[in-house]
Amino acid sequence: MDKNRQMPIGGVSGHGEVYYPLLGVLLARLRAPFLARIARLALKTAIGLAILGAAQAIAADPPAPATEQLDIRDGLTVERVAGDDLATNIYSMTLDDLGRIIVSGPGYIRRLEDTDGDGKADRSVELFTGPADGAQGLYAEGDTLHFVGDGGWWQLFHPDQEGRFQSRKKLIAFKTGGEHDLHAIRRGPDRWWYLIAGNYAGIDARFLKGDRSPITKPRAGVLIRISPDLKQRQIMAHGFRNPYDFDFQLDGSIVVYDSDGERDISLPWYRPTRLFRALPGSDAGFVRRSWKRPDHFFDMMPVLARLGRGSPTGVEVYRHTAFPPRFRGATFVADWTRGRIMAVGPGGSGAPPKPWKLAEGREDFGFAPTDLAVGPDGSLYVAVGGRGTQGGVFRIRAESPARREPTEPASSEPLPSVRDADHPLHRAWVLRRGGASLRAWRAVLSDSDETVLRVGLESAMLSPAEVDDLEDIVPLVARCLGASSRDV
């Protein structure tokens, strides 16, 4: 090579690649100290930017009011009760016997407390460190707490003065932690335990104990019923895809909100999210992906509402009276994906229930509801979180809580008048004595059907004198009513 030949700045190789020999020589002559100074400068710049970002975050305005983050309807208002600092990434929520909020996420179960009486939580108490995968079901009862997680259904007990549980016991082993495994747990009006599971929970005939299960060959997601002594295990309904929660209606029937098959969207066999009435022995129709049983099969459970695309989470039946009358007996359902809460009316007189939108995230606010609960004052509490998202609790309440006045039954027929009667816990406010009401109770309680008697007992609001009048008809029911009237 001629040493006097001038080196070109750049060119194109025979392979079509661009090269810059002069630039390469210059870079090769750069000394290590110079590169080190550049690296130090870059590191200092990065640290400075991080500090500046943190300072801006600290000085940032507080989160916007809940009314600016959620669209709320029906004369209701919403406020934030707790933020992500008290409980992040919430999976489930329940209220204890004192109406206090208990929430769970990955690695914690906490009680949220309002120490200054302003209606908002300002302190959290760690009741239990765990489960590692987060509890997807919670149920508080007395000084015990039940949760679903860590491979089973657990009971926490022996709380200290702060309520922190010192002992725990696994009651039954289950597959937990996955999004399609075991989920919510509730105690039913019959005092049996009820749990709901998705289609990956692996519950089959081997799970059953006793010979009275309505379903003997369970398939896909199931509704489980377990006796108080845990000796009997039943499958009440099956064929769900992935229901996360359920609740009991005023008449004791069970409503379940099941997921859709999102991969089948736009295909003829696609089915949206649906709210079911899960009758004993009934089938929701899911067999496998893209394989569903037709709705017209005789054992398919009634569909109360079809709610389109979404990811079902919390379910709560409204038994209070603070909200406007249209909410009485309505079912609230939470949709995690679409960031909304729907209300499904109880229907009546043969008319199908009508769903309507109660609350929805506004604009770019990430509203991801995971669980619902109604407080003692009739407010609806909404927990948010899931998949690492921001946690918190909102409270939806009536701007002007409705005053409850005694009302006449909508129907003069015995069974409808009992079914639609006020909840027994409201007896002190709406007690009605004598007249047509006593005749209606007498007609219903004379029925030998166990279900009719149970509904009559749960709904009756009779004075001690009326109980005495009924003793010649149903002695056992009369004694029960006498005991309940003394407790009011």
Coordinates of N, CA and C in Angstrom, one line a residue, residues 13 50 53 64 74 90 104 121 142 166 179 190 199 230 233 253 270 279 327 358 375 380 391 451 484 487:
S13 N -18.3 -0.9 0.4 CA -17.6 -2.1 0.1 C -18.2 -2.9 -1.0
A50 N -32.9 11.6 37.9 CA -33.7 10.8 38.8 C -34.2 11.6 40.0
G53 N -36.8 14.1 39.0 CA -38.1 13.4 38.8 C -38.8 13.1 40.2
A64 N -56.5 13.6 41.9 CA -57.8 14.3 41.6 C -58.9 13.6 42.5
D74 N -77.4 8.1 39.0 CA -78.5 7.7 39.9 C -78.6 8.5 41.2
I90 N -55.1 -4.5 45.3 CA -56.0 -5.3 46.1 C -56.7 -6.3 45.2
S104 N -57.0 -7.6 50.9 CA -55.8 -8.4 50.7 C -55.2 -8.2 49.3
A121 N -59.9 6.3 55.5 CA -58.9 5.5 56.2 C -57.6 6.3 56.2
G142 N -66.9 -13.0 63.3 CA -66.4 -13.0 64.7 C -65.0 -12.6 64.8
Q166 N -52.7 -14.7 65.3 CA -51.5 -15.4 65.8 C -51.5 -16.9 65.3
E179 N -55.4 -17.2 38.1 CA -56.6 -16.4 37.8 C -57.9 -17.2 37.5
D190 N -78.0 -20.7 55.1 CA -78.2 -22.0 55.7 C -77.0 -22.4 56.6
N199 N -62.3 -22.6 35.9 CA -62.2 -23.9 35.1 C -60.8 -24.5 35.2
L230 N -67.5 -29.5 57.8 CA -66.6 -29.8 56.7 C -66.7 -31.3 56.3
R233 N -69.2 -32.4 51.3 CA -68.8 -31.5 50.2 C -69.7 -31.8 49.0
S253 N -81.6 -17.4 46.8 CA -81.0 -18.0 45.6 C -79.6 -17.3 45.3
Y270 N -69.6 -17.3 20.2 CA -69.2 -16.4 21.3 C -70.3 -16.1 22.3
L279 N -79.1 -22.3 40.0 CA -80.0 -23.2 40.7 C -79.2 -24.5 41.0
F327 N -82.8 0.3 43.6 CA -81.6 -0.5 44.0 C -82.0 -1.7 44.9
L358 N -73.7 1.8 36.7 CA -73.7 2.6 37.9 C -72.5 3.5 38.0
G375 N -71.6 -1.5 53.1 CA -71.4 -1.2 54.5 C -72.6 -1.1 55.3
L380 N -71.8 1.6 49.2 CA -71.1 0.5 48.4 C -69.6 0.8 48.4
G391 N -53.7 0.3 43.9 CA -54.8 -0.2 44.8 C -55.5 1.0 45.4
T451 N -89.3 -24.7 51.5 CA -88.8 -23.5 50.9 C -89.7 -22.3 51.3
S484 N -86.7 -14.2 67.7 CA -86.2 -13.1 66.9 C -86.8 -11.7 67.4
D487 N -85.1 -10.2 70.2 CA -83.7 -9.8 70.0 C -83.7 -8.4 69.3

